[in-house]
Amino acid sequence: YYHETHPDTKIVYTKADRFGAEKSSLIVPEYNYENLIWKNSIFVTAMYKRSDYENTSGYDERMKLGLEDWDFWLSLLKKGDTVHIIDEVLFHYRYGSNYNSPNAKKNNEQLLRVIYNNHKDIYSKYCEDIIILKRNVMSREETIDLYKNSSSYKVGHFLLSPIIYLKSLLRHKE
């Protein structure tokens, strides 16, 4: 429905939570193209138009172990494209205990290299080795995640949630 009323929107996605080996709400940042370059923030369950899909080469079949959605979003989106997040948890992500295993990390590095090679036009101006750069970005993200999981952050977020809700209502009226 959102695509019908906002035809210039490329992707519509939602908030999510995690279940399985770990249960938590996932912090889904508002879309920002520069952030998407470094971290996938749009879930694979996002909606997009078939005509936009047909302007890409689709999902890369080499990415069967993950990150295929991130690679696809980088193919689909360009700086300045409109992306909308529905301010509601409509996606439940199963999280397994093996996601942080040495094999998973090795596979992740291989997948990052595929993403880098698929999108050299984006990444080559920033770096020649995406793995080293991603490790530095990840260490900052882990620090942020620790902070966001602290009780003081959660209390502050709870207290600010009415203001955040009102702000989202005002945004939808624009």
Backbone as a chain_set.jsonl record, in Angstrom:
{"seq": "YYHETHPDTKIVYTKADRFGAEKSSLIVPEYNYENLIWKNSIFVTAMYKRSDYENTSGYDERMKLGLEDWDFWLSLLKKGDTVHIIDEVLFHYRYGSNYNSPNAKKNNEQLLRVIYNNHKDIYSKYCEDIIILKRNVMSREETIDLYKNSSSYKVGHFLLSPIIYLKSLLRHKE", "coords": {"N": [[0.82, -1.191, 0.0], [1.931, 1.271, 0.763], [3.761, 1.827, -1.284], [2.014, 2.402, -3.351], [0.874, 4.837, -2.61], [3.113, 6.384, -2.38], [4.89, 6.588, -4.842], [7.573, 7.085, -5.556], [9.16, 5.846, -3.742], [11.696, 3.54, -3.084], [12.218, 1.294, -1.411], [10.44, -0.375, 1.182], [10.533, -1.098, 4.557], [10.525, -2.75, 7.822], [10.57, -2.509, 11.437], [12.266, -4.849, 13.663], [12.572, -7.88, 15.621], [14.551, -10.195, 17.56], [14.787, -13.701, 17.919], [15.255, -16.97, 19.379], [18.45, -18.267, 19.91], [19.135, -15.95, 21.112], [17.178, -13.417, 22.503], [15.85, -10.361, 21.653], [15.085, -6.908, 21.001], [15.731, -5.522, 17.848], [17.812, -2.901, 16.993], [16.915, -0.758, 14.664], [18.126, 1.419, 12.527], [17.059, 4.584, 11.151], [16.859, 4.822, 7.647], [19.825, 5.517, 5.861], [21.836, 6.278, 3.255], [24.695, 6.442, 3.246], [25.314, 5.064, 5.622], [24.341, 2.543, 4.949], [26.225, 1.641, 3.179], [28.226, 0.631, 4.814], [27.036, -1.066, 6.639], [24.493, -3.463, 6.721], [21.261, -2.43, 7.041], [18.734, -2.929, 6.342], [16.216, -5.27, 6.239], [15.877, -8.527, 4.722], [13.247, -9.0, 4.179], [12.099, -6.762, 3.155], [10.071, -4.632, 1.037], [9.907, -4.03, -2.442], [9.631, -2.615, -5.727], [8.847, -4.537, -8.606], [9.705, -3.551, -11.066], [11.898, -2.004, -10.31], [13.551, -4.031, -9.341], [14.06, -5.392, -11.731], [15.823, -3.693, -12.935], [18.237, -4.316, -11.904], [20.871, -6.781, -11.425], [19.794, -8.729, -9.959], [19.737, -11.051, -7.152], [22.888, -12.115, -5.974], [24.085, -15.203, -6.747], [26.284, -16.385, -5.587], [26.218, -15.811, -2.96], [25.151, -17.523, -0.972], [25.492, -18.071, 1.699], [24.806, -15.91, 3.17], [24.341, -12.316, 3.632], [23.323, -11.636, 1.2], [21.127, -10.017, 0.848], [22.046, -7.457, 1.598], [24.009, -7.002, -0.364], [22.293, -6.921, -2.561], [20.689, -4.658, -1.946], [22.585, -2.658, -2.232], [22.904, -2.783, -4.95], [20.425, -2.027, -5.852], [19.789, 0.487, -4.715], [20.555, 3.962, -4.916], [22.395, 6.887, -3.992], [20.306, 9.274, -2.546], [17.914, 8.037, -3.16], [14.586, 7.175, -2.095], [13.664, 5.648, 0.905], [11.592, 3.871, 3.102], [10.741, 3.292, 6.487], [8.593, 1.286, 8.354], [7.222, 1.982, 11.388], [7.04, -0.261, 13.248], [7.249, -3.491, 14.713], [7.447, -5.996, 12.552], [8.824, -8.069, 11.604], [10.399, -11.038, 12.503], [13.366, -12.254, 13.504], [15.236, -15.139, 13.371], [17.796, -16.112, 15.476], [20.72, -17.868, 15.647], [22.954, -19.902, 17.664], [25.339, -20.422, 16.413], [26.172, -18.305, 14.867], [28.329, -16.698, 15.454], [30.557, -18.216, 15.178], [33.927, -19.414, 14.38], [33.913, -20.362, 11.69], [31.677, -19.026, 10.656], [32.579, -16.396, 10.799], [34.741, -16.514, 9.008], [33.377, -17.156, 6.636], [31.87, -14.843, 6.472], [33.826, -12.903, 5.945], [34.62, -13.731, 3.389], [32.246, -13.249, 2.018], [32.047, -10.488, 2.337], [34.157, -9.693, 0.714], [33.133, -10.418, -1.787], [30.98, -8.63, -1.928], [32.431, -6.231, -1.919], [33.835, -6.496, -4.382], [31.652, -6.621, -6.145], [30.707, -4.071, -5.939], [32.661, -2.149, -6.472], [32.696, 0.411, -7.504], [31.516, 1.914, -5.528], [33.005, 1.333, -3.14], [35.789, 1.575, -3.731], [36.71, 4.186, -3.551], [36.954, 4.571, -0.861], [38.525, 2.556, 0.314], [41.006, -0.097, -0.028], [41.031, -2.554, 1.078], [38.464, -4.136, 2.273], [37.989, -5.778, 4.448], [39.766, -5.127, 6.569], [38.917, -2.503, 6.993], [36.206, -2.953, 7.648], [36.493, -4.399, 10.027], [37.4, -2.388, 11.749], [35.162, -0.694, 11.72], [33.29, -2.451, 12.808], [34.242, -2.756, 15.448], [33.613, -0.302, 16.566], [30.843, -0.416, 16.294], [30.212, -2.569, 17.974], [30.793, -1.441, 20.443], [28.849, 0.555, 20.519], [26.56, -1.091, 20.472], [26.852, -2.367, 22.972], [26.43, -0.173, 24.643], [23.783, 0.492, 23.914], [22.446, -1.683, 24.886], [22.574, -1.324, 27.566], [21.191, -0.722, 30.856], [20.689, 1.969, 31.517], [20.466, 3.213, 29.009], [18.196, 1.887, 28.015], [16.219, 2.705, 29.856], [16.211, 5.466, 29.378], [15.423, 5.427, 26.679], [12.877, 4.325, 26.972], [11.621, 6.379, 28.425], [11.702, 8.4, 26.529], [10.167, 7.38, 24.492], [7.384, 8.164, 24.055], [7.735, 10.699, 22.863], [9.239, 10.056, 20.615], [7.347, 8.525, 19.277], [5.338, 10.466, 18.758], [6.805, 12.15, 17.086], [7.17, 10.453, 14.891], [4.546, 10.261, 14.01], [4.083, 12.884, 13.173], [5.893, 13.007, 11.067], [4.713, 11.266, 9.244], [2.518, 12.709, 8.424], [3.509, 14.614, 6.769]], "CA": [[0.0, 0.0, 0.0], [2.783, 2.466, 0.848], [4.308, 2.088, -2.62], [0.96, 3.0, -4.173], [0.675, 6.241, -2.23], [4.425, 7.043, -2.477], [5.506, 5.829, -5.939], [9.016, 7.301, -5.693], [9.853, 5.075, -2.714], [12.351, 2.335, -3.621], [12.108, 0.156, -0.495], [9.712, -0.212, 2.438], [10.893, -2.176, 5.484], [9.938, -2.587, 9.15], [11.412, -2.832, 12.59], [12.351, -6.297, 13.856], [13.13, -8.389, 16.868], [15.372, -11.395, 17.422], [14.4, -14.803, 18.799], [16.113, -18.148, 19.23], [19.556, -18.31, 20.869], [19.137, -14.651, 21.794], [15.932, -12.685, 22.305], [16.017, -8.925, 21.873], [14.62, -6.08, 19.895], [16.85, -5.084, 17.027], [17.81, -1.46, 16.754], [16.901, -0.539, 13.224], [18.261, 2.862, 12.309], [16.4, 5.159, 9.994], [17.698, 4.621, 6.477], [20.801, 6.512, 5.432], [22.636, 5.596, 2.232], [26.096, 6.331, 3.681], [25.393, 3.989, 6.612], [24.104, 1.267, 4.277], [27.484, 1.218, 2.552], [29.074, -0.056, 5.79], [26.308, -2.071, 7.418], [23.139, -3.708, 6.245], [20.26, -2.033, 8.02], [17.433, -3.232, 5.752], [16.034, -6.722, 6.283], [15.575, -9.204, 3.469], [11.792, -9.008, 4.0], [11.653, -5.462, 2.65], [9.284, -4.632, -0.205], [10.383, -3.151, -3.51], [8.861, -2.811, -6.957], [9.424, -5.457, -9.59], [10.399, -2.76, -12.093], [13.212, -1.644, -9.758], [14.325, -5.275, -9.325], [14.468, -5.718, -13.096], [16.925, -2.802, -13.302], [19.448, -4.831, -11.253], [21.193, -8.142, -11.867], [19.155, -9.634, -9.002], [20.538, -11.514, -6.025], [24.104, -12.808, -6.391], [23.981, -16.612, -6.356], [27.465, -16.789, -4.809], [26.036, -15.358, -1.586], [24.198, -18.447, -0.347], [25.741, -18.16, 3.135], [24.364, -14.692, 3.829], [24.633, -10.97, 3.15], [22.786, -11.461, -0.145], [20.217, -8.866, 0.838], [22.867, -6.243, 1.628], [24.569, -6.864, -1.7], [21.199, -6.525, -3.45], [20.296, -3.266, -1.661], [23.604, -1.799, -2.833], [22.641, -2.771, -6.392], [19.117, -1.397, -6.096], [19.699, 1.864, -4.235], [21.561, 4.986, -5.208], [22.307, 8.012, -3.063], [19.161, 10.138, -2.825], [16.679, 7.263, -3.289], [13.709, 7.215, -0.927], [13.433, 4.388, 1.595], [10.681, 4.138, 4.218], [10.636, 2.265, 7.523], [7.343, 1.239, 9.104], [7.615, 2.054, 12.795], [6.369, -1.356, 13.941], [7.954, -4.77, 14.565], [6.69, -6.912, 11.691], [9.753, -9.11, 11.176], [11.002, -11.757, 13.621], [14.603, -12.821, 12.967], [15.772, -16.25, 14.175], [19.223, -15.949, 15.706], [21.29, -19.126, 16.121], [24.175, -19.802, 18.475], [26.529, -20.628, 15.59], [26.407, -17.134, 14.018], [29.6, -16.067, 15.785], [31.597, -19.24, 15.153], [35.036, -19.084, 13.465], [33.494, -20.603, 10.299], [30.777, -17.942, 10.26], [33.405, -15.198, 10.578], [35.499, -16.728, 7.768], [32.408, -17.012, 5.548], [31.499, -13.432, 6.418], [34.905, -12.185, 5.258], [34.527, -14.07, 1.965], [31.074, -12.548, 1.486], [32.396, -9.066, 2.256], [34.999, -9.508, -0.479], [32.232, -10.457, -2.948], [30.272, -7.341, -1.94], [33.402, -5.225, -2.36], [34.084, -6.656, -5.818], [30.423, -6.293, -6.865], [30.393, -2.642, -5.807], [33.931, -1.4, -6.431], [32.411, 1.816, -7.787], [31.193, 2.544, -4.238], [34.015, 1.123, -2.108], [37.176, 1.861, -4.094], [37.104, 5.528, -3.119], [37.149, 4.547, 0.585], [39.52, 1.598, 0.804], [41.411, -1.195, -0.905], [40.794, -3.807, 1.793], [37.218, -3.958, 3.02], [38.011, -6.564, 5.689], [40.403, -4.298, 7.609], [38.022, -1.38, 7.258], [35.004, -3.468, 8.318], [36.854, -4.736, 11.409], [37.417, -1.132, 12.502], [33.776, -0.253, 11.855], [32.624, -3.374, 13.726], [34.613, -2.52, 16.842], [32.8, 0.842, 17.006], [29.459, -0.874, 16.391], [30.084, -3.389, 19.174], [30.75, -0.494, 21.561], [27.52, 1.166, 20.49], [25.609, -2.119, 20.886], [26.959, -2.518, 24.428], [25.77, 0.985, 25.242], [22.342, 0.417, 23.672], [21.893, -2.756, 25.706], [22.705, -0.987, 28.986], [19.921, -0.365, 31.492], [20.472, 3.416, 31.442], [19.967, 3.527, 27.664], [16.831, 1.369, 27.897], [15.343, 3.585, 30.63], [16.103, 6.709, 28.608], [14.624, 5.15, 25.483], [11.502, 4.16, 27.439], [11.096, 7.697, 28.776], [11.58, 9.208, 25.307], [9.351, 6.71, 23.482], [6.216, 8.948, 23.615], [8.189, 11.778, 21.981], [9.617, 9.399, 19.365], [6.09, 8.154, 18.624], [4.73, 11.694, 18.234], [7.64, 12.592, 15.965], [6.874, 9.597, 13.737], [3.214, 10.663, 13.516], [4.245, 14.135, 12.443], [6.615, 12.694, 9.847], [3.79, 10.619, 8.314], [1.574, 13.716, 7.934], [4.181, 15.479, 5.785]], "C": [[0.869, 1.262, 0.0], [3.369, 2.825, -0.514], [3.273, 2.745, -3.529], [0.792, 4.483, -3.874], [1.968, 7.056, -2.297], [5.234, 6.354, -3.577], [7.006, 6.03, -6.113], [9.826, 6.512, -4.672], [10.412, 3.789, -3.32], [12.107, 1.108, -2.75], [11.272, 0.57, 0.716], [10.099, -1.394, 3.318], [10.363, -1.839, 6.866], [10.995, -2.755, 10.234], [11.358, -4.342, 12.813], [12.779, -6.627, 15.275], [13.818, -9.714, 16.573], [14.846, -12.453, 18.391], [15.309, -15.991, 18.517], [17.166, -18.157, 20.309], [19.637, -17.011, 21.668], [17.83, -13.958, 21.48], [16.179, -11.215, 22.607], [15.339, -8.166, 20.744], [15.864, -5.624, 19.138], [16.728, -3.586, 16.807], [17.952, -1.264, 15.262], [16.986, 0.969, 12.995], [17.436, 3.325, 11.133], [17.376, 5.088, 8.825], [18.581, 5.83, 6.185], [21.738, 5.793, 4.475], [24.087, 5.415, 2.669], [26.271, 5.227, 4.719], [25.213, 2.62, 5.969], [25.364, 0.759, 3.593], [28.288, 0.337, 3.508], [28.368, -1.134, 6.588], [24.908, -2.224, 6.855], [22.147, -3.341, 7.339], [18.848, -2.283, 7.502], [17.302, -4.756, 5.69], [15.611, -7.261, 4.923], [14.071, -9.206, 3.182], [11.247, -7.679, 3.498], [10.903, -5.624, 1.326], [9.892, -3.639, -1.187], [9.59, -3.498, -4.764], [9.602, -3.735, -7.917], [10.217, -4.691, -10.648], [11.777, -2.318, -11.596], [14.12, -2.871, -9.714], [14.883, -5.576, -10.713], [15.581, -4.806, -13.611], [18.241, -3.198, -12.629], [19.787, -6.185, -11.875], [20.631, -9.171, -10.889], [20.078, -9.979, -7.846], [21.716, -12.328, -6.545], [24.064, -14.238, -5.852], [25.178, -17.115, -5.569], [27.267, -16.501, -3.32], [25.007, -16.22, -0.851], [24.364, -18.539, 1.167], [25.378, -16.872, 3.869], [24.789, -13.425, 3.112], [24.109, -10.701, 1.738], [21.845, -10.267, -0.234], [21.004, -7.555, 0.814], [23.461, -5.967, 0.247], [23.492, -6.374, -2.68], [20.791, -5.066, -3.213], [21.306, -2.299, -2.277], [23.46, -1.731, -4.354], [21.388, -1.962, -6.723], [19.117, 0.096, -5.798], [20.858, 2.727, -4.702], [21.363, 6.111, -4.19], [21.149, 8.916, -3.497], [17.856, 9.382, -3.017], [15.902, 7.297, -1.977], [13.469, 5.81, -0.398], [12.582, 4.711, 2.811], [10.698, 2.969, 5.199], [9.283, 2.396, 8.218], [7.72, 1.105, 10.569], [6.86, 1.012, 13.629], [7.183, -2.627, 13.709], [7.053, -5.721, 13.788], [7.571, -8.039, 11.161], [10.409, -9.703, 12.413], [12.166, -12.577, 13.066], [15.117, -13.907, 13.896], [17.284, -16.108, 14.256], [19.761, -17.231, 16.317], [22.576, -18.917, 16.891], [25.44, -19.938, 17.643], [26.872, -19.414, 14.727], [27.737, -16.444, 14.305], [30.751, -17.077, 15.797], [32.735, -18.806, 14.223], [34.673, -19.301, 11.996], [32.594, -19.486, 9.799], [31.579, -16.676, 9.974], [34.217, -15.32, 9.282], [34.579, -16.568, 6.561], [32.022, -15.549, 5.364], [32.564, -12.618, 5.676], [34.889, -12.485, 3.762], [33.365, -13.324, 1.314], [31.332, -11.05, 1.368], [33.256, -8.784, 1.029], [34.15, -9.549, -1.754], [31.49, -9.134, -3.057], [31.208, -6.249, -2.439], [33.622, -5.298, -3.875], [32.853, -6.319, -6.663], [30.171, -4.787, -6.916], [31.665, -1.802, -5.677], [33.71, 0.08, -6.702], [32.083, 2.586, -6.512], [32.406, 2.514, -3.311], [35.425, 1.587, -2.46], [37.623, 3.257, -3.678], [37.371, 5.596, -1.615], [38.329, 3.682, 1.011], [39.888, 0.591, -0.267], [41.189, -2.541, -0.234], [39.583, -3.634, 2.705], [37.238, -4.7, 4.354], [38.636, -5.749, 6.821], [39.481, -3.138, 7.983], [36.791, -1.836, 8.035], [35.311, -3.848, 9.758], [36.881, -3.483, 12.276], [36.013, -0.608, 12.724], [33.056, -1.131, 12.865], [32.997, -3.102, 15.171], [33.847, -1.312, 17.386], [31.348, 0.423, 17.198], [29.242, -1.721, 17.642], [30.019, -2.509, 20.416], [29.379, 0.151, 21.652], [26.465, 0.168, 20.94], [25.647, -2.347, 22.393], [26.235, -1.381, 25.135], [24.255, 0.877, 25.098], [21.683, -0.698, 24.47], [22.005, -2.474, 27.202], [21.347, -0.561, 29.558], [19.66, 1.142, 31.42], [19.951, 3.836, 30.067], [18.508, 3.09, 27.537], [15.837, 2.234, 28.665], [15.136, 4.899, 29.873], [15.247, 6.533, 27.373], [13.149, 5.009, 25.853], [10.875, 5.524, 27.738], [10.869, 8.579, 27.545], [10.631, 8.608, 24.275], [8.079, 7.481, 23.11], [6.604, 10.071, 22.636], [8.568, 11.197, 20.614], [8.364, 9.026, 18.572], [5.415, 9.382, 18.01], [5.499, 12.217, 17.026], [7.354, 11.757, 14.714], [5.508, 9.925, 13.157], [3.306, 11.933, 12.699], [4.937, 13.916, 11.101], [5.682, 12.109, 8.79], [2.801, 11.619, 7.722], [2.179, 14.592, 6.862], [3.993, 15.006, 4.416]], "O": [[0.556, 2.222, -0.704], [3.462, 4.004, -0.857], [3.626, 3.556, -4.385], [0.593, 5.288, -4.784], [1.924, 8.286, -2.272], [6.169, 5.611, -3.276], [7.655, 5.211, -6.764], [11.056, 6.511, -4.73], [9.693, 3.042, -3.984], [11.827, 0.022, -3.257], [11.372, 1.694, 1.209], [10.012, -2.547, 2.896], [9.809, -0.758, 7.068], [12.148, -3.095, 9.968], [10.52, -5.034, 12.235], [13.276, -5.78, 16.017], [13.686, -10.275, 15.485], [14.503, -12.149, 19.533], [16.041, -16.005, 17.527], [16.843, -18.066, 21.493], [20.159, -16.995, 22.783], [17.412, -13.911, 20.323], [16.66, -10.866, 23.685], [15.061, -8.715, 19.678], [16.913, -5.375, 19.732], [15.656, -3.08, 16.473], [18.99, -1.571, 14.675], [16.026, 1.698, 13.242], [17.146, 2.549, 10.222], [18.58, 5.274, 9.001], [18.152, 6.982, 6.253], [22.366, 4.803, 4.848], [24.653, 4.338, 2.481], [27.28, 4.522, 4.697], [25.846, 1.648, 6.382], [25.54, -0.451, 3.45], [28.959, -0.598, 3.071], [29.013, -2.017, 7.151], [24.229, -1.242, 6.554], [22.199, -3.89, 8.44], [17.872, -1.894, 8.144], [18.172, -5.441, 5.153], [15.06, -6.54, 4.091], [13.671, -9.4, 2.034], [10.031, -7.504, 3.429], [11.076, -6.606, 0.604], [10.331, -2.553, -0.808], [8.957, -4.551, -4.842], [10.829, -3.703, -8.016], [11.282, -5.138, -11.073], [12.724, -2.262, -12.38], [15.311, -2.777, -10.009], [16.042, -5.968, -10.852], [16.216, -5.117, -14.619], [19.245, -2.499, -12.767], [19.07, -6.672, -12.749], [20.956, -10.354, -10.98], [21.068, -9.293, -7.594], [21.557, -13.141, -7.456], [24.015, -14.45, -4.641], [25.098, -18.171, -4.941], [28.087, -16.919, -2.503], [24.107, -15.702, -0.19], [23.469, -19.033, 1.853], [25.622, -16.758, 5.07], [25.506, -13.467, 2.113], [24.412, -9.664, 1.148], [21.775, -9.593, -1.261], [20.649, -6.638, 0.073], [23.42, -4.839, -0.244], [23.756, -5.517, -3.524], [20.571, -4.322, -4.169], [20.928, -1.243, -2.784], [23.848, -0.741, -4.973], [21.318, -1.297, -7.756], [18.518, 0.882, -6.533], [21.987, 2.262, -4.855], [20.288, 6.256, -3.608], [21.033, 9.274, -4.669], [16.79, 9.998, -3.037], [16.478, 7.431, -0.897], [13.118, 4.9, -1.149], [12.819, 5.715, 3.483], [10.672, 1.806, 4.796], [8.883, 3.49, 8.618], [8.466, 0.198, 10.938], [6.147, 1.345, 14.575], [7.743, -2.818, 12.63], [6.034, -6.188, 14.295], [7.122, -8.865, 10.365], [10.913, -8.976, 13.269], [11.968, -13.483, 12.257], [15.403, -13.648, 15.065], [17.966, -15.997, 13.238], [19.313, -17.643, 17.387], [23.213, -17.87, 16.779], [26.521, -19.598, 18.123], [27.796, -19.495, 13.918], [28.221, -15.676, 13.473], [31.806, -16.806, 16.37], [32.543, -17.935, 13.375], [35.078, -18.513, 11.141], [32.721, -19.044, 8.657], [31.292, -15.963, 9.013], [34.363, -14.345, 8.545], [34.947, -15.925, 5.577], [31.867, -15.075, 4.239], [32.235, -11.745, 4.873], [35.119, -11.588, 2.951], [33.488, -12.829, 0.193], [30.889, -10.414, 0.412], [33.098, -7.749, 0.381], [34.413, -8.802, -2.697], [31.379, -8.572, -4.146], [30.828, -5.436, -3.281], [33.598, -4.276, -4.562], [32.985, -5.793, -7.768], [29.504, -4.291, -7.824], [31.731, -0.87, -4.877], [34.451, 0.919, -6.189], [32.347, 3.786, -6.429], [32.794, 3.544, -2.76], [36.185, 1.959, -1.566], [38.816, 3.479, -3.472], [37.952, 6.571, -1.137], [39.049, 4.022, 1.95], [39.192, 0.439, -1.272], [41.161, -3.569, -0.911], [39.685, -3.049, 3.783], [36.565, -4.284, 5.297], [38.082, -5.693, 7.919], [39.296, -2.839, 9.163], [36.379, -1.169, 8.984], [34.472, -3.64, 10.634], [36.429, -3.515, 13.421], [35.702, -0.124, 13.813], [32.295, -0.628, 13.692], [32.14, -3.209, 16.049], [33.47, -1.305, 18.558], [30.695, 0.852, 18.15], [28.207, -1.607, 18.298], [29.267, -2.804, 21.345], [28.814, 0.276, 22.739], [25.568, 0.523, 21.705], [24.602, -2.503, 23.025], [25.514, -1.602, 26.108], [23.521, 1.14, 26.051], [20.475, -0.657, 24.703], [21.58, -3.291, 28.019], [20.472, -0.098, 28.827], [18.508, 1.551, 31.275], [19.093, 4.713, 29.969], [17.679, 3.833, 27.012], [14.729, 2.475, 28.184], [14.009, 5.379, 29.749], [14.432, 7.398, 27.053], [12.275, 5.508, 25.144], [9.738, 5.789, 27.35], [9.955, 9.402, 27.523], [10.318, 9.261, 23.279], [7.705, 7.465, 21.937], [5.869, 10.35, 21.689], [8.251, 11.782, 19.579], [8.321, 9.187, 17.352], [4.971, 9.335, 16.863], [4.898, 12.674, 16.054], [7.303, 12.293, 13.607], [5.325, 9.874, 11.941], [2.677, 12.046, 11.647], [4.601, 14.568, 10.112], [5.818, 12.398, 7.601], [2.294, 11.398, 6.622], [1.452, 15.249, 6.117], [4.495, 15.622, 3.476]]}, "num_chains": 1, "name": "protein.A"}
